[in-house]
């Protein structure tokens, strides 16, 4: 699996807002609650839909834009 290689220096919201359908990115698992809440808020406001997946072996939460 290949994830976006940059470190998400923009922060959670700008990173998610800039994603196109099919794009994937990942954040440290410690940011899971913030990532899920931000994705939910963006869905409501901007009608962009995300799917999240925990990658426990590498301690990441993967985010995929699906719509």
JSON list of N, CA and C in Angstrom, two decimals:
[
{"chain": "A", "resi": 1, "resn": "UNK", "atom": "N", "xyz": [0.85, -1.17, 0.00]},
{"chain": "A", "resi": 1, "resn": "UNK", "atom": "CA", "xyz": [0.00, 0.00, 0.00]},
{"chain": "A", "resi": 1, "resn": "UNK", "atom": "C", "xyz": [0.89, 1.23, 0.00]},
{"chain": "A", "resi": 2, "resn": "UNK", "atom": "N", "xyz": [0.57, 2.20, -0.85]},
{"chain": "A", "resi": 2, "resn": "UNK", "atom": "CA", "xyz": [1.37, 3.42, -0.86]},
{"chain": "A", "resi": 2, "resn": "UNK", "atom": "C", "xyz": [0.53, 4.58, -0.35]},
{"chain": "A", "resi": 3, "resn": "UNK", "atom": "N", "xyz": [1.01, 5.20, 0.68]},
{"chain": "A", "resi": 3, "resn": "UNK", "atom": "CA", "xyz": [0.33, 6.35, 1.25]},
{"chain": "A", "resi": 3, "resn": "UNK", "atom": "C", "xyz": [1.05, 7.60, 0.79]},
{"chain": "A", "resi": 4, "resn": "UNK", "atom": "N", "xyz": [0.35, 8.71, 0.89]},
{"chain": "A", "resi": 4, "resn": "UNK", "atom": "CA", "xyz": [0.95, 9.99, 0.56]},
{"chain": "A", "resi": 4, "resn": "UNK", "atom": "C", "xyz": [2.22, 10.14, 1.38]},
{"chain": "A", "resi": 5, "resn": "UNK", "atom": "N", "xyz": [3.32, 10.51, 0.75]},
{"chain": "A", "resi": 5, "resn": "UNK", "atom": "CA", "xyz": [4.60, 10.51, 1.44]},
{"chain": "A", "resi": 5, "resn": "UNK", "atom": "C", "xyz": [4.85, 11.78, 2.24]},
{"chain": "A", "resi": 6, "resn": "UNK", "atom": "N", "xyz": [4.16, 12.87, 1.95]},
{"chain": "A", "resi": 6, "resn": "UNK", "atom": "CA", "xyz": [4.41, 14.07, 2.73]},
{"chain": "A", "resi": 6, "resn": "UNK", "atom": "C", "xyz": [3.82, 13.95, 4.12]},
{"chain": "A", "resi": 7, "resn": "UNK", "atom": "N", "xyz": [4.28, 14.79, 5.03]},
{"chain": "A", "resi": 7, "resn": "UNK", "atom": "CA", "xyz": [3.96, 14.66, 6.44]},
{"chain": "A", "resi": 7, "resn": "UNK", "atom": "C", "xyz": [2.69, 15.38, 6.88]},
{"chain": "A", "resi": 8, "resn": "UNK", "atom": "N", "xyz": [1.86, 15.84, 5.98]},
{"chain": "A", "resi": 8, "resn": "UNK", "atom": "CA", "xyz": [0.65, 16.57, 6.35]},
{"chain": "A", "resi": 8, "resn": "UNK", "atom": "C", "xyz": [0.98, 17.82, 7.15]},
{"chain": "A", "resi": 9, "resn": "UNK", "atom": "N", "xyz": [1.98, 18.58, 6.67]},
{"chain": "A", "resi": 9, "resn": "UNK", "atom": "CA", "xyz": [2.41, 19.80, 7.35]},
{"chain": "A", "resi": 9, "resn": "UNK", "atom": "C", "xyz": [1.30, 20.85, 7.41]},
{"chain": "A", "resi": 10, "resn": "UNK", "atom": "N", "xyz": [0.28, 20.72, 6.58]},
{"chain": "A", "resi": 10, "resn": "UNK", "atom": "CA", "xyz": [-0.81, 21.68, 6.56]},
{"chain": "A", "resi": 10, "resn": "UNK", "atom": "C", "xyz": [-1.74, 21.53, 7.74]},
{"chain": "A", "resi": 11, "resn": "UNK", "atom": "N", "xyz": [-1.76, 20.39, 8.37]},
{"chain": "A", "resi": 11, "resn": "UNK", "atom": "CA", "xyz": [-2.72, 20.11, 9.43]},
{"chain": "A", "resi": 11, "resn": "UNK", "atom": "C", "xyz": [-3.84, 19.24, 8.89]},
{"chain": "A", "resi": 12, "resn": "UNK", "atom": "N", "xyz": [-4.73, 18.83, 9.76]},
{"chain": "A", "resi": 12, "resn": "UNK", "atom": "CA", "xyz": [-5.77, 17.88, 9.38]},
{"chain": "A", "resi": 12, "resn": "UNK", "atom": "C", "xyz": [-6.76, 18.48, 8.40]},
{"chain": "A", "resi": 13, "resn": "UNK", "atom": "N", "xyz": [-7.41, 19.58, 8.77]},
{"chain": "A", "resi": 13, "resn": "UNK", "atom": "CA", "xyz": [-8.47, 20.15, 7.93]},
{"chain": "A", "resi": 13, "resn": "UNK", "atom": "C", "xyz": [-7.98, 20.55, 6.54]},
{"chain": "A", "resi": 14, "resn": "UNK", "atom": "N", "xyz": [-6.89, 21.32, 6.43]},
{"chain": "A", "resi": 14, "resn": "UNK", "atom": "CA", "xyz": [-6.43, 21.68, 5.08]},
{"chain": "A", "resi": 14, "resn": "UNK", "atom": "C", "xyz": [-6.04, 20.47, 4.24]},
{"chain": "A", "resi": 15, "resn": "UNK", "atom": "N", "xyz": [-5.45, 19.47, 4.87]},
{"chain": "A", "resi": 15, "resn": "UNK", "atom": "CA", "xyz": [-5.06, 18.27, 4.13]},
{"chain": "A", "resi": 15, "resn": "UNK", "atom": "C", "xyz": [-6.30, 17.56, 3.58]},
{"chain": "A", "resi": 16, "resn": "UNK", "atom": "N", "xyz": [-7.31, 17.37, 4.42]},
{"chain": "A", "resi": 16, "resn": "UNK", "atom": "CA", "xyz": [-8.53, 16.69, 3.98]},
{"chain": "A", "resi": 16, "resn": "UNK", "atom": "C", "xyz": [-9.28, 17.51, 2.93]},
{"chain": "A", "resi": 17, "resn": "UNK", "atom": "N", "xyz": [-9.35, 18.81, 3.12]},
{"chain": "A", "resi": 17, "resn": "UNK", "atom": "CA", "xyz": [-10.07, 19.66, 2.17]},
{"chain": "A", "resi": 17, "resn": "UNK", "atom": "C", "xyz": [-9.42, 19.65, 0.78]},
{"chain": "A", "resi": 18, "resn": "UNK", "atom": "N", "xyz": [-8.11, 19.49, 0.72]},
{"chain": "A", "resi": 18, "resn": "UNK", "atom": "CA", "xyz": [-7.38, 19.50, -0.55]},
{"chain": "A", "resi": 18, "resn": "UNK", "atom": "C", "xyz": [-7.37, 18.15, -1.26]},
{"chain": "A", "resi": 19, "resn": "UNK", "atom": "N", "xyz": [-7.90, 17.11, -0.62]},
{"chain": "A", "resi": 19, "resn": "UNK", "atom": "CA", "xyz": [-7.88, 15.77, -1.22]},
{"chain": "A", "resi": 19, "resn": "UNK", "atom": "C", "xyz": [-8.89, 15.66, -2.35]},
{"chain": "A", "resi": 20, "resn": "UNK", "atom": "N", "xyz": [-8.50, 14.94, -3.40]},
{"chain": "A", "resi": 20, "resn": "UNK", "atom": "CA", "xyz": [-9.40, 14.60, -4.50]},
{"chain": "A", "resi": 20, "resn": "UNK", "atom": "C", "xyz": [-9.95, 13.19, -4.25]},
{"chain": "A", "resi": 21, "resn": "UNK", "atom": "N", "xyz": [-11.03, 12.84, -4.93]},
{"chain": "A", "resi": 21, "resn": "UNK", "atom": "CA", "xyz": [-11.61, 11.50, -4.79]},
{"chain": "A", "resi": 21, "resn": "UNK", "atom": "C", "xyz": [-10.56, 10.45, -5.14]},
{"chain": "A", "resi": 22, "resn": "UNK", "atom": "N", "xyz": [-10.38, 9.47, -4.26]},
{"chain": "A", "resi": 22, "resn": "UNK", "atom": "CA", "xyz": [-9.40, 8.41, -4.45]},
{"chain": "A", "resi": 22, "resn": "UNK", "atom": "C", "xyz": [-8.07, 8.66, -3.75]},
{"chain": "A", "resi": 23, "resn": "UNK", "atom": "N", "xyz": [-7.82, 9.91, -3.33]},
{"chain": "A", "resi": 23, "resn": "UNK", "atom": "CA", "xyz": [-6.58, 10.22, -2.61]},
{"chain": "A", "resi": 23, "resn": "UNK", "atom": "C", "xyz": [-6.58, 9.57, -1.24]},
{"chain": "A", "resi": 24, "resn": "UNK", "atom": "N", "xyz": [-5.38, 9.18, -0.79]},
{"chain": "A", "resi": 24, "resn": "UNK", "atom": "CA", "xyz": [-5.20, 8.62, 0.55]},
{"chain": "A", "resi": 24, "resn": "UNK", "atom": "C", "xyz": [-4.11, 9.40, 1.26]},
{"chain": "A", "resi": 25, "resn": "UNK", "atom": "N", "xyz": [-4.26, 9.51, 2.56]},
{"chain": "A", "resi": 25, "resn": "UNK", "atom": "CA", "xyz": [-3.23, 10.10, 3.40]},
{"chain": "A", "resi": 25, "resn": "UNK", "atom": "C", "xyz": [-3.29, 9.41, 4.75]},
{"chain": "A", "resi": 26, "resn": "UNK", "atom": "N", "xyz": [-2.34, 9.67, 5.60]},
{"chain": "A", "resi": 26, "resn": "UNK", "atom": "CA", "xyz": [-2.33, 9.03, 6.92]},
{"chain": "A", "resi": 26, "resn": "UNK", "atom": "C", "xyz": [-1.83, 10.01, 7.97]},
{"chain": "A", "resi": 27, "resn": "UNK", "atom": "N", "xyz": [-2.30, 9.79, 9.18]},
{"chain": "A", "resi": 27, "resn": "UNK", "atom": "CA", "xyz": [-1.91, 10.59, 10.34]},
{"chain": "A", "resi": 27, "resn": "UNK", "atom": "C", "xyz": [-1.53, 9.64, 11.46]},
{"chain": "A", "resi": 28, "resn": "UNK", "atom": "N", "xyz": [-0.76, 10.10, 12.45]},
{"chain": "A", "resi": 28, "resn": "UNK", "atom": "CA", "xyz": [-0.45, 9.26, 13.61]},
{"chain": "A", "resi": 28, "resn": "UNK", "atom": "C", "xyz": [-1.74, 8.82, 14.31]},
{"chain": "A", "resi": 29, "resn": "UNK", "atom": "N", "xyz": [-1.75, 7.60, 14.79]},
{"chain": "A", "resi": 29, "resn": "UNK", "atom": "CA", "xyz": [-2.94, 7.03, 15.43]},
{"chain": "A", "resi": 29, "resn": "UNK", "atom": "C", "xyz": [-3.39, 7.87, 16.63]},
{"chain": "A", "resi": 30, "resn": "UNK", "atom": "N", "xyz": [-2.45, 8.58, 17.25]},
{"chain": "A", "resi": 30, "resn": "UNK", "atom": "CA", "xyz": [-2.79, 9.43, 18.39]},
{"chain": "A", "resi": 30, "resn": "UNK", "atom": "C", "xyz": [-3.73, 10.57, 18.00]},
{"chain": "A", "resi": 31, "resn": "UNK", "atom": "N", "xyz": [-3.80, 10.88, 16.72]},
{"chain": "A", "resi": 31, "resn": "UNK", "atom": "CA", "xyz": [-4.66, 11.96, 16.22]},
{"chain": "A", "resi": 31, "resn": "UNK", "atom": "C", "xyz": [-6.02, 11.44, 15.74]},
{"chain": "A", "resi": 32, "resn": "UNK", "atom": "N", "xyz": [-6.32, 10.17, 16.02]},
{"chain": "A", "resi": 32, "resn": "UNK", "atom": "CA", "xyz": [-7.51, 9.52, 15.47]},
{"chain": "A", "resi": 32, "resn": "UNK", "atom": "C", "xyz": [-8.80, 10.29, 15.75]},
{"chain": "A", "resi": 33, "resn": "UNK", "atom": "N", "xyz": [-9.04, 10.69, 16.99]},
{"chain": "A", "resi": 33, "resn": "UNK", "atom": "CA", "xyz": [-10.29, 11.39, 17.31]},
{"chain": "A", "resi": 33, "resn": "UNK", "atom": "C", "xyz": [-10.40, 12.70, 16.55]},
{"chain": "A", "resi": 34, "resn": "UNK", "atom": "N", "xyz": [-9.32, 13.45, 16.48]},
{"chain": "A", "resi": 34, "resn": "UNK", "atom": "CA", "xyz": [-9.33, 14.72, 15.75]},
{"chain": "A", "resi": 34, "resn": "UNK", "atom": "C", "xyz": [-9.56, 14.50, 14.27]},
{"chain": "A", "resi": 35, "resn": "UNK", "atom": "N", "xyz": [-8.92, 13.48, 13.70]},
{"chain": "A", "resi": 35, "resn": "UNK", "atom": "CA", "xyz": [-9.07, 13.19, 12.27]},
{"chain": "A", "resi": 35, "resn": "UNK", "atom": "C", "xyz": [-10.52, 12.81, 11.96]},
{"chain": "A", "resi": 36, "resn": "UNK", "atom": "N", "xyz": [-11.10, 11.93, 12.76]},
{"chain": "A", "resi": 36, "resn": "UNK", "atom": "CA", "xyz": [-12.49, 11.50, 12.52]},
{"chain": "A", "resi": 36, "resn": "UNK", "atom": "C", "xyz": [-13.48, 12.65, 12.69]},
{"chain": "A", "resi": 37, "resn": "UNK", "atom": "N", "xyz": [-13.28, 13.48, 13.71]},
{"chain": "A", "resi": 37, "resn": "UNK", "atom": "CA", "xyz": [-14.18, 14.62, 13.91]},
{"chain": "A", "resi": 37, "resn": "UNK", "atom": "C", "xyz": [-14.05, 15.63, 12.77]},
{"chain": "A", "resi": 38, "resn": "UNK", "atom": "N", "xyz": [-12.83, 15.89, 12.34]},
{"chain": "A", "resi": 38, "resn": "UNK", "atom": "CA", "xyz": [-12.62, 16.83, 11.24]},
{"chain": "A", "resi": 38, "resn": "UNK", "atom": "C", "xyz": [-13.23, 16.31, 9.96]},
{"chain": "A", "resi": 39, "resn": "UNK", "atom": "N", "xyz": [-13.04, 15.03, 9.66]},
{"chain": "A", "resi": 39, "resn": "UNK", "atom": "CA", "xyz": [-13.63, 14.43, 8.46]},
{"chain": "A", "resi": 39, "resn": "UNK", "atom": "C", "xyz": [-15.15, 14.52, 8.50]},
{"chain": "A", "resi": 40, "resn": "UNK", "atom": "N", "xyz": [-15.74, 14.31, 9.66]},
{"chain": "A", "resi": 40, "resn": "UNK", "atom": "CA", "xyz": [-17.19, 14.40, 9.81]},
{"chain": "A", "resi": 40, "resn": "UNK", "atom": "C", "xyz": [-17.68, 15.83, 9.58]},
{"chain": "A", "resi": 41, "resn": "UNK", "atom": "N", "xyz": [-16.97, 16.80, 10.12]},
{"chain": "A", "resi": 41, "resn": "UNK", "atom": "CA", "xyz": [-17.34, 18.21, 9.92]},
{"chain": "A", "resi": 41, "resn": "UNK", "atom": "C", "xyz": [-17.24, 18.62, 8.46]},
{"chain": "A", "resi": 42, "resn": "UNK", "atom": "N", "xyz": [-16.18, 18.19, 7.78]},
{"chain": "A", "resi": 42, "resn": "UNK", "atom": "CA", "xyz": [-16.01, 18.53, 6.37]},
{"chain": "A", "resi": 42, "resn": "UNK", "atom": "C", "xyz": [-17.11, 17.88, 5.54]},
{"chain": "A", "resi": 43, "resn": "UNK", "atom": "N", "xyz": [-17.51, 16.68, 5.92]},
{"chain": "A", "resi": 43, "resn": "UNK", "atom": "CA", "xyz": [-18.62, 16.01, 5.21]},
{"chain": "A", "resi": 43, "resn": "UNK", "atom": "C", "xyz": [-19.89, 16.85, 5.29]},
{"chain": "A", "resi": 44, "resn": "UNK", "atom": "N", "xyz": [-20.19, 17.35, 6.45]},
{"chain": "A", "resi": 44, "resn": "UNK", "atom": "CA", "xyz": [-21.41, 18.15, 6.65]},
{"chain": "A", "resi": 44, "resn": "UNK", "atom": "C", "xyz": [-21.32, 19.48, 5.90]},
{"chain": "A", "resi": 45, "resn": "UNK", "atom": "N", "xyz": [-20.20, 20.16, 6.00]},
{"chain": "A", "resi": 45, "resn": "UNK", "atom": "CA", "xyz": [-20.07, 21.50, 5.44]},
{"chain": "A", "resi": 45, "resn": "UNK", "atom": "C", "xyz": [-19.80, 21.49, 3.94]},
{"chain": "A", "resi": 46, "resn": "UNK", "atom": "N", "xyz": [-18.89, 20.61, 3.49]},
{"chain": "A", "resi": 46, "resn": "UNK", "atom": "CA", "xyz": [-18.45, 20.64, 2.09]},
{"chain": "A", "resi": 46, "resn": "UNK", "atom": "C", "xyz": [-18.91, 19.45, 1.26]},
{"chain": "A", "resi": 47, "resn": "UNK", "atom": "N", "xyz": [-19.66, 18.55, 1.87]},
{"chain": "A", "resi": 47, "resn": "UNK", "atom": "CA", "xyz": [-20.19, 17.36, 1.18]},
{"chain": "A", "resi": 47, "resn": "UNK", "atom": "C", "xyz": [-19.08, 16.50, 0.57]},
{"chain": "A", "resi": 48, "resn": "UNK", "atom": "N", "xyz": [-17.94, 16.43, 1.23]},
{"chain": "A", "resi": 48, "resn": "UNK", "atom": "CA", "xyz": [-16.85, 15.54, 0.83]},
{"chain": "A", "resi": 48, "resn": "UNK", "atom": "C", "xyz": [-16.89, 14.36, 1.80]},
{"chain": "A", "resi": 49, "resn": "UNK", "atom": "N", "xyz": [-16.81, 13.14, 1.27]},
{"chain": "A", "resi": 49, "resn": "UNK", "atom": "CA", "xyz": [-16.96, 11.94, 2.10]},
{"chain": "A", "resi": 49, "resn": "UNK", "atom": "C", "xyz": [-15.62, 11.23, 2.22]},
{"chain": "A", "resi": 50, "resn": "UNK", "atom": "N", "xyz": [-15.29, 10.82, 3.44]},
{"chain": "A", "resi": 50, "resn": "UNK", "atom": "CA", "xyz": [-14.03, 10.15, 3.73]},
{"chain": "A", "resi": 50, "resn": "UNK", "atom": "C", "xyz": [-14.28, 8.81, 4.40]},
{"chain": "A", "resi": 51, "resn": "UNK", "atom": "N", "xyz": [-13.36, 7.90, 4.21]},
{"chain": "A", "resi": 51, "resn": "UNK", "atom": "CA", "xyz": [-13.37, 6.60, 4.88]},
{"chain": "A", "resi": 51, "resn": "UNK", "atom": "C", "xyz": [-12.07, 6.53, 5.68]},
{"chain": "A", "resi": 52, "resn": "UNK", "atom": "N", "xyz": [-12.15, 6.07, 6.93]},
{"chain": "A", "resi": 52, "resn": "UNK", "atom": "CA", "xyz": [-10.94, 5.94, 7.74]},
{"chain": "A", "resi": 52, "resn": "UNK", "atom": "C", "xyz": [-10.68, 4.47, 8.06]},
{"chain": "A", "resi": 53, "resn": "UNK", "atom": "N", "xyz": [-9.41, 4.17, 8.23]},
{"chain": "A", "resi": 53, "resn": "UNK", "atom": "CA", "xyz": [-9.00, 2.80, 8.56]},
{"chain": "A", "resi": 53, "resn": "UNK", "atom": "C", "xyz": [-7.82, 2.87, 9.52]},
{"chain": "A", "resi": 54, "resn": "UNK", "atom": "N", "xyz": [-7.90, 2.10, 10.60]},
{"chain": "A", "resi": 54, "resn": "UNK", "atom": "CA", "xyz": [-6.80, 2.03, 11.55]},
{"chain": "A", "resi": 54, "resn": "UNK", "atom": "C", "xyz": [-5.75, 1.06, 11.05]},
{"chain": "A", "resi": 55, "resn": "UNK", "atom": "N", "xyz": [-4.52, 1.52, 11.00]},
{"chain": "A", "resi": 55, "resn": "UNK", "atom": "CA", "xyz": [-3.38, 0.66, 10.64]},
{"chain": "A", "resi": 55, "resn": "UNK", "atom": "C", "xyz": [-2.55, 0.49, 11.91]},
{"chain": "A", "resi": 56, "resn": "UNK", "atom": "N", "xyz": [-3.03, -0.39, 12.80]},
{"chain": "A", "resi": 56, "resn": "UNK", "atom": "CA", "xyz": [-2.41, -0.53, 14.12]},
{"chain": "A", "resi": 56, "resn": "UNK", "atom": "C", "xyz": [-0.97, -0.99, 14.07]},
{"chain": "A", "resi": 57, "resn": "UNK", "atom": "N", "xyz": [-0.61, -1.80, 13.11]},
{"chain": "A", "resi": 57, "resn": "UNK", "atom": "CA", "xyz": [0.76, -2.32, 13.03]},
{"chain": "A", "resi": 57, "resn": "UNK", "atom": "C", "xyz": [1.77, -1.20, 12.83]},
{"chain": "A", "resi": 58, "resn": "UNK", "atom": "N", "xyz": [1.35, -0.14, 12.14]},
{"chain": "A", "resi": 58, "resn": "UNK", "atom": "CA", "xyz": [2.27, 0.99, 11.89]},
{"chain": "A", "resi": 58, "resn": "UNK", "atom": "C", "xyz": [1.82, 2.25, 12.63]},
{"chain": "A", "resi": 59, "resn": "UNK", "atom": "N", "xyz": [0.80, 2.12, 13.51]},
{"chain": "A", "resi": 59, "resn": "UNK", "atom": "CA", "xyz": [0.32, 3.21, 14.36]},
{"chain": "A", "resi": 59, "resn": "UNK", "atom": "C", "xyz": [-0.13, 4.43, 13.57]},
{"chain": "A", "resi": 60, "resn": "UNK", "atom": "N", "xyz": [-0.93, 4.18, 12.52]},
{"chain": "A", "resi": 60, "resn": "UNK", "atom": "CA", "xyz": [-1.47, 5.25, 11.69]},
{"chain": "A", "resi": 60, "resn": "UNK", "atom": "C", "xyz": [-2.97, 5.11, 11.52]},
{"chain": "A", "resi": 61, "resn": "UNK", "atom": "N", "xyz": [-3.63, 6.22, 11.21]},
{"chain": "A", "resi": 61, "resn": "UNK", "atom": "CA", "xyz": [-5.01, 6.19, 10.74]},
{"chain": "A", "resi": 61, "resn": "UNK", "atom": "C", "xyz": [-4.98, 6.68, 9.30]},
{"chain": "A", "resi": 62, "resn": "UNK", "atom": "N", "xyz": [-5.45, 5.83, 8.41]},
{"chain": "A", "resi": 62, "resn": "UNK", "atom": "CA", "xyz": [-5.46, 6.14, 6.98]},
{"chain": "A", "resi": 62, "resn": "UNK", "atom": "C", "xyz": [-6.81, 6.76, 6.62]},
{"chain": "A", "resi": 63, "resn": "UNK", "atom": "N", "xyz": [-6.76, 7.81, 5.82]},
{"chain": "A", "resi": 63, "resn": "UNK", "atom": "CA", "xyz": [-7.98, 8.49, 5.36]},
{"chain": "A", "resi": 63, "resn": "UNK", "atom": "C", "xyz": [-8.02, 8.43, 3.84]},
{"chain": "A", "resi": 64, "resn": "UNK", "atom": "N", "xyz": [-9.16, 7.99, 3.30]},
{"chain": "A", "resi": 64, "resn": "UNK", "atom": "CA", "xyz": [-9.37, 7.93, 1.86]},
{"chain": "A", "resi": 64, "resn": "UNK", "atom": "C", "xyz": [-10.59, 8.79, 1.53]},
{"chain": "A", "resi": 65, "resn": "UNK", "atom": "N", "xyz": [-10.45, 9.67, 0.53]},
{"chain": "A", "resi": 65, "resn": "UNK", "atom": "CA", "xyz": [-11.63, 10.43, 0.10]},
{"chain": "A", "resi": 65, "resn": "UNK", "atom": "C", "xyz": [-12.39, 9.56, -0.89]},
{"chain": "A", "resi": 66, "resn": "UNK", "atom": "N", "xyz": [-13.67, 9.32, -0.62]},
{"chain": "A", "resi": 66, "resn": "UNK", "atom": "CA", "xyz": [-14.47, 8.43, -1.46]},
{"chain": "A", "resi": 66, "resn": "UNK", "atom": "C", "xyz": [-15.55, 9.15, -2.26]},
{"chain": "A", "resi": 67, "resn": "UNK", "atom": "N", "xyz": [-15.88, 10.37, -1.91]},
{"chain": "A", "resi": 67, "resn": "UNK", "atom": "CA", "xyz": [-16.88, 11.14, -2.68]},
{"chain": "A", "resi": 67, "resn": "UNK", "atom": "C", "xyz": [-16.73, 12.62, -2.39]}
]
